[in-house]
Tab-separated table of C-alpha atoms and ligand atoms in Angstrom:
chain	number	residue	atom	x	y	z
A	29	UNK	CA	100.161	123.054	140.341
A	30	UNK	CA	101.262	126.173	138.133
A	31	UNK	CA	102.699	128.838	140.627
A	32	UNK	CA	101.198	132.279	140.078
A	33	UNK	CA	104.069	133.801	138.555
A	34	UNK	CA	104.611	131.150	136.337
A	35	UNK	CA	101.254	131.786	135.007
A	36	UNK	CA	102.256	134.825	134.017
A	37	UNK	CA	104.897	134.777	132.735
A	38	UNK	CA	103.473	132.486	130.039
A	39	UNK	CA	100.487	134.389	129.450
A	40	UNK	CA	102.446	137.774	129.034
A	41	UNK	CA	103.962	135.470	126.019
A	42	UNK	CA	100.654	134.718	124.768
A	43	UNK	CA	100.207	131.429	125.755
A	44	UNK	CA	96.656	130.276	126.944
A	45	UNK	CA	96.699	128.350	129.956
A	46	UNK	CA	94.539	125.381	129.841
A	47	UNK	CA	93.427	124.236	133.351
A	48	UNK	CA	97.002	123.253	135.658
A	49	UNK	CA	99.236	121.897	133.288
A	50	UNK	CA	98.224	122.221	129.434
A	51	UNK	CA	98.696	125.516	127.054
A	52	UNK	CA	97.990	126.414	123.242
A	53	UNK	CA	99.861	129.208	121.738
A	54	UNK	CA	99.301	130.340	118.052
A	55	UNK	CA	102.420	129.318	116.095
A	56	UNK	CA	103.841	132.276	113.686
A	57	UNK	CA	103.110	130.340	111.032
A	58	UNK	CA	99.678	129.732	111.498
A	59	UNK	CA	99.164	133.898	111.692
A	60	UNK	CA	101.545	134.160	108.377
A	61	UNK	CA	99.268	131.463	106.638
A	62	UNK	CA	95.999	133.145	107.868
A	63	UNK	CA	97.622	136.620	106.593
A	64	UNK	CA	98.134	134.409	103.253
A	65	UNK	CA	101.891	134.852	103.468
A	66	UNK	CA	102.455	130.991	103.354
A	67	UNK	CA	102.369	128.409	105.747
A	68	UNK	CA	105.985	126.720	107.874
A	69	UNK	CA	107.931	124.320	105.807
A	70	UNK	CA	106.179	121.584	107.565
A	71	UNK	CA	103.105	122.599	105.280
A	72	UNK	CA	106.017	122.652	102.240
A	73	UNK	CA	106.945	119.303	103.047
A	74	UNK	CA	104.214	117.203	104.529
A	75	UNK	CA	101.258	118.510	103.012
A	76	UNK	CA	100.050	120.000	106.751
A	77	UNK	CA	97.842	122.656	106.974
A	78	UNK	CA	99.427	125.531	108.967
A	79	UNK	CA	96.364	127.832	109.542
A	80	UNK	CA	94.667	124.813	111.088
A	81	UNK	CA	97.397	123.717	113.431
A	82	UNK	CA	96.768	123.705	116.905
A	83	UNK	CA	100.427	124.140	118.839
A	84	UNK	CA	100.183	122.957	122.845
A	85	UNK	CA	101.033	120.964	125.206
A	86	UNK	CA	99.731	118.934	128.269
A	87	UNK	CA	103.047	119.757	129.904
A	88	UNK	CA	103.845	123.236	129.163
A	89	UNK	CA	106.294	123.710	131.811
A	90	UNK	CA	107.085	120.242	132.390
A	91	UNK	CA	110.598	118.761	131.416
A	92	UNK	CA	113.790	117.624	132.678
A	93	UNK	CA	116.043	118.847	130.437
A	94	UNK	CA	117.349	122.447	130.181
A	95	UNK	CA	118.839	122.266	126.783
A	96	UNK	CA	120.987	125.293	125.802
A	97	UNK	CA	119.190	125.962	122.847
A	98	UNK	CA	115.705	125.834	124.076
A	99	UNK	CA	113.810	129.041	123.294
A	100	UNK	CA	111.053	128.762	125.920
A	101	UNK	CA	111.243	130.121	129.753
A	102	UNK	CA	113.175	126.590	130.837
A	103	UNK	CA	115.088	128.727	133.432
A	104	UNK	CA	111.337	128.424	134.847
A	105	UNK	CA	110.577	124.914	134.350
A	106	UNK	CA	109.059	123.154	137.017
A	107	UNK	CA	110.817	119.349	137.021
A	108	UNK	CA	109.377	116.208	135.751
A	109	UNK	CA	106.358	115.215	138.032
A	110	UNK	CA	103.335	117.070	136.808
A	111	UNK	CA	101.294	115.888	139.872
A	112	UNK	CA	97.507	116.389	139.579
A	113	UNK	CA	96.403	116.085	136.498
A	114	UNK	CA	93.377	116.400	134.214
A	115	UNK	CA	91.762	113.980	131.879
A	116	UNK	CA	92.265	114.574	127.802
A	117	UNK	CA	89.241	114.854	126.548
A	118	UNK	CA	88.362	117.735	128.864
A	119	UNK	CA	92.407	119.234	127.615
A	120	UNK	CA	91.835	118.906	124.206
A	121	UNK	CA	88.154	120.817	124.347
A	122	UNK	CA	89.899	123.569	126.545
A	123	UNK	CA	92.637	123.742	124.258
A	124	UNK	CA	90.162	123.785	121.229
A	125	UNK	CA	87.836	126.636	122.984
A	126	UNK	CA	91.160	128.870	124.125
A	127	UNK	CA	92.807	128.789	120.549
A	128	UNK	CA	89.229	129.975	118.753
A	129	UNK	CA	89.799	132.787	121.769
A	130	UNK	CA	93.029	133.472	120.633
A	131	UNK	CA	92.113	133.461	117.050
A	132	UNK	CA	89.273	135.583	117.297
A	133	UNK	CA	91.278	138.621	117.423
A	134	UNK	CA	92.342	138.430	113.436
A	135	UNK	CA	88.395	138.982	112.418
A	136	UNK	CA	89.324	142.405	112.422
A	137	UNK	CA	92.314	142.818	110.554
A	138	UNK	CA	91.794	143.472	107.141
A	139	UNK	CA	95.021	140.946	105.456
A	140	UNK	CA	93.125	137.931	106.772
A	141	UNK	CA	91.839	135.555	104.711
A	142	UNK	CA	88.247	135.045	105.726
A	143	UNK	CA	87.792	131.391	104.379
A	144	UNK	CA	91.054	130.793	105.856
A	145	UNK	CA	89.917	132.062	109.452
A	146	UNK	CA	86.819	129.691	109.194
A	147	UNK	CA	88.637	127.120	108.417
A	148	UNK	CA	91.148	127.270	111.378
A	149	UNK	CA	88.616	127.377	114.169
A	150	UNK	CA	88.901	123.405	113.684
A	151	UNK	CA	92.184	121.782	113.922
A	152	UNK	CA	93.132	119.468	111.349
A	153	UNK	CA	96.795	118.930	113.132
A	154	UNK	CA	97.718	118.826	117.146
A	155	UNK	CA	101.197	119.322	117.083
A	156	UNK	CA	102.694	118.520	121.011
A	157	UNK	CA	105.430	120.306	120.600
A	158	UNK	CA	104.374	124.004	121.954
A	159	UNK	CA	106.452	123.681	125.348
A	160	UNK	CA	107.756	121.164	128.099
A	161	UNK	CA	108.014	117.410	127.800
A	162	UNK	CA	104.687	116.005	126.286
A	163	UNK	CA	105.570	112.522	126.974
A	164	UNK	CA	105.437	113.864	131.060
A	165	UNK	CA	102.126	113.487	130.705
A	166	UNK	CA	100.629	110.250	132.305
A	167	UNK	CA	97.483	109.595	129.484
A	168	UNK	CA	99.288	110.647	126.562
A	169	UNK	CA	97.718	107.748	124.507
A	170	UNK	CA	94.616	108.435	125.071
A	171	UNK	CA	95.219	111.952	124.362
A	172	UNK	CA	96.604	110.851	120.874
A	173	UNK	CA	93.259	108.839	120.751
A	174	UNK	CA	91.538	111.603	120.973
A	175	UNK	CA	93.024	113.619	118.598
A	176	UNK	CA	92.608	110.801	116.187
A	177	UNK	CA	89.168	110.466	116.828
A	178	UNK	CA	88.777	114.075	115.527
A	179	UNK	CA	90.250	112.822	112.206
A	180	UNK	CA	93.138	115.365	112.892
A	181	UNK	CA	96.988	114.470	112.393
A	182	UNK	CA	99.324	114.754	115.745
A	183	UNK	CA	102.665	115.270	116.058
A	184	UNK	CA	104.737	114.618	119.115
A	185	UNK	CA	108.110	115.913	119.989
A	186	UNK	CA	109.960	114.228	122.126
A	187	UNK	CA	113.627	114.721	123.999
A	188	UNK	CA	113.567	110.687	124.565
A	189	UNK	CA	114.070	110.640	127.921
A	190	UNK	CA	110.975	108.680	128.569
A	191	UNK	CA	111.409	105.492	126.497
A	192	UNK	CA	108.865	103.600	128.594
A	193	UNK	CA	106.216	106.328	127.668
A	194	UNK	CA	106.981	105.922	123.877
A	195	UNK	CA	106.501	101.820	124.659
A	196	UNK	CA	102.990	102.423	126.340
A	197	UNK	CA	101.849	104.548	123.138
A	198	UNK	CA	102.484	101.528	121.090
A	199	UNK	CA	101.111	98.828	123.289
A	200	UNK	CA	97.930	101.195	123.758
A	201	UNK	CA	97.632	101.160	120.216
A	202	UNK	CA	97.892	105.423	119.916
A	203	UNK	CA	101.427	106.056	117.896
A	204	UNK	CA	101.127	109.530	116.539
A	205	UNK	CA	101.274	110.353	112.886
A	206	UNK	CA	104.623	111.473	113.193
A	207	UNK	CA	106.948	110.761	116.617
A	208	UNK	CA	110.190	113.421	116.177
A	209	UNK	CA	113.157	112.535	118.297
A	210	UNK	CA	115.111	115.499	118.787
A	211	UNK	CA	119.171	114.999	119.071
A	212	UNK	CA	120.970	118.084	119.590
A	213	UNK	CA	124.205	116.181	120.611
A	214	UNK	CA	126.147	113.138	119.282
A	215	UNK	CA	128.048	111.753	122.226
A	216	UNK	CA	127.653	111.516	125.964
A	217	UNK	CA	130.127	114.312	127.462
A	218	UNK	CA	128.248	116.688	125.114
A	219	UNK	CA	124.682	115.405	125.812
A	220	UNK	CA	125.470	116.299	129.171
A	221	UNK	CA	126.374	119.761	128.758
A	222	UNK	CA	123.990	120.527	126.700
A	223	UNK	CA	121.084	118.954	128.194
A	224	UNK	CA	121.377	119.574	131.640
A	225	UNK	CA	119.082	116.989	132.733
A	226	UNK	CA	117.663	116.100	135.956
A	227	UNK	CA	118.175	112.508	134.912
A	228	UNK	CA	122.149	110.948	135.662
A	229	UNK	CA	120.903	108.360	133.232
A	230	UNK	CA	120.125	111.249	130.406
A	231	UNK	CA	122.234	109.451	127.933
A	232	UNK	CA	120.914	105.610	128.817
A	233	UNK	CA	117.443	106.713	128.259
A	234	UNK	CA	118.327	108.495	124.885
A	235	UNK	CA	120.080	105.561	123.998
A	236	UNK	CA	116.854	103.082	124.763
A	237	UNK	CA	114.569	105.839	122.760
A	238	UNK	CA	116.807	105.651	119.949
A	239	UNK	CA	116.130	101.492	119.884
A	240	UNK	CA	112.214	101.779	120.034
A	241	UNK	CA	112.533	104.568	117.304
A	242	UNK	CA	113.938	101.908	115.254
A	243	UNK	CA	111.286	98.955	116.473
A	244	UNK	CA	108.461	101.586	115.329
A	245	UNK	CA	109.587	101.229	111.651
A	246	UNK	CA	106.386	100.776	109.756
A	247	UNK	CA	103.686	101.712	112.335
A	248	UNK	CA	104.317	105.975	112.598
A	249	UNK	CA	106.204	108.410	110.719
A	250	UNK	CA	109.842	108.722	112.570
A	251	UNK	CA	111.498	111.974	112.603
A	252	UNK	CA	114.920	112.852	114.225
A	253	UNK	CA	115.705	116.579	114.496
A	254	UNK	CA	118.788	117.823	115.001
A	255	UNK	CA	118.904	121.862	115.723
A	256	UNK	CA	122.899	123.280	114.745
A	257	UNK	CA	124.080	125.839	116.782
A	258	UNK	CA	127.639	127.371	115.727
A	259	UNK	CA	130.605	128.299	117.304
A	260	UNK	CA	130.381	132.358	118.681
A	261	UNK	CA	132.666	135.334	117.115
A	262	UNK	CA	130.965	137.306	119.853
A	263	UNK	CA	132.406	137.278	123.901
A	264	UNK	CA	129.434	134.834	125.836
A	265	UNK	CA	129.232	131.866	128.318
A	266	UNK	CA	129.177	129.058	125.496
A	267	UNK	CA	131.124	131.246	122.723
A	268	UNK	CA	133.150	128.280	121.929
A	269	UNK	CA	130.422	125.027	122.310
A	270	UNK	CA	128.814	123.779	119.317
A	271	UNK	CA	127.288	120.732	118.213
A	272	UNK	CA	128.113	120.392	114.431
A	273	UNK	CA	131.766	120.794	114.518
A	274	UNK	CA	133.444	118.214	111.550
A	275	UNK	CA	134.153	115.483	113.890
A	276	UNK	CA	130.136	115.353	114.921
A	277	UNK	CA	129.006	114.333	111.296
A	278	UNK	CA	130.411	110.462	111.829
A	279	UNK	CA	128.825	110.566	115.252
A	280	UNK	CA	125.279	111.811	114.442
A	281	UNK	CA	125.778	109.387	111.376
A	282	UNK	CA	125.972	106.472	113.718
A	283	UNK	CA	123.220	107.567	116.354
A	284	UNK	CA	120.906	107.925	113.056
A	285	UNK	CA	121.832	104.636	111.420
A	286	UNK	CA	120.951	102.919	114.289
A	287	UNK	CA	117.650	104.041	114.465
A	288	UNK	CA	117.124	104.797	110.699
A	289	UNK	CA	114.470	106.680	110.846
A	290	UNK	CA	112.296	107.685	107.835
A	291	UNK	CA	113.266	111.157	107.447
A	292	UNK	CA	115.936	113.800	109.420
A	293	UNK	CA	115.347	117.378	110.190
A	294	UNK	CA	118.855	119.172	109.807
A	295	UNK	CA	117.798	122.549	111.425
A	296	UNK	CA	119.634	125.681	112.153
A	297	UNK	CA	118.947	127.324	115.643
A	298	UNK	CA	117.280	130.432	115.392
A	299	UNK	CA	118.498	132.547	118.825
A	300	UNK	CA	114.503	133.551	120.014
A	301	UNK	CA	112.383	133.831	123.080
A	302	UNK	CA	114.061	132.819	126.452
A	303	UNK	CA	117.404	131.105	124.491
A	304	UNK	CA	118.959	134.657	123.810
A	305	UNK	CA	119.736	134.772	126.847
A	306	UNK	CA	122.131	131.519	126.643
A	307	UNK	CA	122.741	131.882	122.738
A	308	UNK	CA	123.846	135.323	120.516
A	309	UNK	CA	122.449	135.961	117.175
A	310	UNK	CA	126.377	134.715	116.088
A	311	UNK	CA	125.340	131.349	117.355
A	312	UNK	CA	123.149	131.102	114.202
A	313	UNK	CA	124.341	129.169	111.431
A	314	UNK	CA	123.500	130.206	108.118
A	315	UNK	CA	121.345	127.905	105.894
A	316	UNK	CA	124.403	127.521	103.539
A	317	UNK	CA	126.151	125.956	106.691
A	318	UNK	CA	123.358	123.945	107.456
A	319	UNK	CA	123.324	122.697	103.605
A	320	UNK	CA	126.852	121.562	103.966
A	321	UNK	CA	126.518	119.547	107.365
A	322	UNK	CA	123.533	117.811	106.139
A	323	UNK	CA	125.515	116.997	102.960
A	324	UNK	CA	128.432	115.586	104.598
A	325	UNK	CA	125.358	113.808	106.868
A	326	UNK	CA	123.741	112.388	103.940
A	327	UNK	CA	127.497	111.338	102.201
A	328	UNK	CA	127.577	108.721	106.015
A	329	UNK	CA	123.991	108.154	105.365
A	330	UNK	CA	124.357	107.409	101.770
A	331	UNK	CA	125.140	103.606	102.050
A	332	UNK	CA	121.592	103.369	103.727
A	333	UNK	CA	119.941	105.502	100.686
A	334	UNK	CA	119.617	108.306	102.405
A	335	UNK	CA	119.793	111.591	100.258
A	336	UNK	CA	118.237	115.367	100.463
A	337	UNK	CA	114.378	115.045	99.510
A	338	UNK	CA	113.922	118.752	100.485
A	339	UNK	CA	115.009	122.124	101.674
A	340	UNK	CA	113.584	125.599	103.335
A	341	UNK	CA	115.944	128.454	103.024
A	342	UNK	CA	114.002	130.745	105.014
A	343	UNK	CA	113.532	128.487	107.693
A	344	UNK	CA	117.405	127.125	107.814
A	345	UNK	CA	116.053	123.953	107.125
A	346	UNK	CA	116.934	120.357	105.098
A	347	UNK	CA	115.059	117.496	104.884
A	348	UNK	CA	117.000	113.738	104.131
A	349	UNK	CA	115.136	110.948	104.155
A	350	UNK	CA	114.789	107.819	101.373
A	351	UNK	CA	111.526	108.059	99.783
A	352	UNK	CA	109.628	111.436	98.092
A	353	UNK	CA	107.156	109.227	97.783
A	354	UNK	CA	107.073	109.066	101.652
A	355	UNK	CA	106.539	112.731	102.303
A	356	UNK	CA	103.366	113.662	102.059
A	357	UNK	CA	100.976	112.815	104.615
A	358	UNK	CA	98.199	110.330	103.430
A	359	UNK	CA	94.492	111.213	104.883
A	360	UNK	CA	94.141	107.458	105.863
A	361	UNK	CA	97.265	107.269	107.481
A	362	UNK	CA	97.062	110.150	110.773
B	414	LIG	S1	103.599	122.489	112.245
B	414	LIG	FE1	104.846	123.618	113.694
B	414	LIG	S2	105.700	125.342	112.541
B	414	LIG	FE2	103.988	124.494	111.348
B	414	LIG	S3	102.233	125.728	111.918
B	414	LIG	FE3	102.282	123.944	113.267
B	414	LIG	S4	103.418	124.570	115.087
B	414	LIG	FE4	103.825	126.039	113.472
């Protein structure tokens, strides 16, 4: 059960709580789309629809990692055992009816695009990625049944510390479109700083996602993320850690080859929400840094035909992966 003042908290940051343990929370993107300044570079680069993406999650404060870089209230989080829970169907109308509440507020302003607006009151993408651990949640695949049934695309987001979840989805027959792995560190003495986790056997578990990442080849879209954070020029706690220092490149290069997914996220961390706290503003790579670790990425990744497919400057992002062709996501294939 949600205390009180976690509650809250969440809602003072515009999250709508769905029942105990689910929320929905209008992604920037979505308003910036809806405002018809352009949609995320997931829109760029996959063909989504931002204005009709619904962001939750059916375990919003849910996880058992505390990574460094996290941007949401994890200083709140409430451990890995949701407890009583609540069936999907009835989490994905709630989430449904609670975003149209949250949406109804830009009828009035002037910038937004009316057909746009009309459009978004029904999702065409569930992306599980809002807040917490999704894969916490016990009926995940029929959740992702659900979603499918409503001929929309999901997303899940995953920190791979529940490989045996991932291995239900596929026996159950309810992969999502696209399964993202995030790795935010490259060996095991950094995983463990930077992760925090409530698990001793953080790394072992990463380890056995990465494998069934590679087993999925051919029946979802696989996505590893990896979000840079630099080292500090300003006095703080973790001024000197980073996790794309030179000697990380051969050791992300090794973690990704095993699983070889179909495309890599190289990201740059973007110090917002609840992570300012742990990490400045001069934490923040710039995109040109980013560009130059995912080259020297793609040059370990090359023998594998690996190369850069896309990039996002605004959004400090670049996109390897082996096939163009690959990118966009096919209305027959969600
Ligand atoms: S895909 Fe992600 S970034 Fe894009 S609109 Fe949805 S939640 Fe926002």
């Amino acid at each position: 059960m949600m205390p009180i003042k976690v509650r809250k908290a969440l809602e003072n940051k515009k999250y709508a709580i769905v029942g105990n343990h689910s929320a929905v929370q209008i992604c920037r993107w979505t308003k910036s789309s809806l405002n018809g300044k352009g949609g995320c570079w997931k829109e760029k680069f996959y063909g989504i629809e931002s204005h009709r993406c619904c962001q939750f999650s059916p375990a919003v404060i849910w996880c058992e990692n505390r990574c460094l870089h996290c941007w949401r209230p994890i200083e709140m989080n409430l451990g890995a055992e949701i407890g009583k829970i609540e069936e999907p169907k009835e989490i994905i109308e709630g989430i449904i009816k609670a975003r149209k509440k949250l949406l109804s507020g830009f009828g009035g302003n002037k910038k937004t695009e009316k057909r746009k607006l009309k459009e978004a009151q029904n999702p065409s993408l569930f992306t599980l990625s809002l807040s917490g651990e999704p894969t916490l949640y016990p009926k995940l695949a029929e959740m992702i049944k659900e979603i499918r049934k409503r001929g929309a695309i999901s997303f899940l987001v995953t920190n791979g510390q529940n490989p045996e979840a991932l291995k239900a989805l596929e026996k159950n027959k309810a992969l999502p479109t696209q399964l993202t792995l995030s790795l935010n560190a490259p060996n095991k003495t950094l995983f463990h700083v930077w992760h925090n986790s409530l698990r001793k056997d953080a790394w072992n578990r990463f380890n056995k996602t990465l494998k069934i990442l590679k087993n999925l080849k051919g029946k979802t879209r696989r996505v590893i993320r990896l979000t840079l954070v630099k080292e500090g020029s300003e006095k703080g706690k973790f001024k000197e850690l980073s996790n794309m220092k030179p000697e990380h490149v051969k050791e992300y290069a090794n973690l990704i080859l095993f699983a070889e997914p179909d495309f890599i996220h190289v990201k740059g961390f973007k110090s917002l929400g609840n992570s300012r706290e742990r990490l400045g503003y001069d934490k923040q790579p710039f995109h040109e840094e980013v560009r130059e670790f995912a080259k020297k990425l793609q040059k370990e990744l090359a023998k594998n035909k690996y190369k850069v497919l896309a990039e996002e400057e605004k959004s400090c992002v670049v996109l390897l992966g082996k096939d163009k062709k690959m990118m966009k996501i096919q209305k027959n294939k969600i």
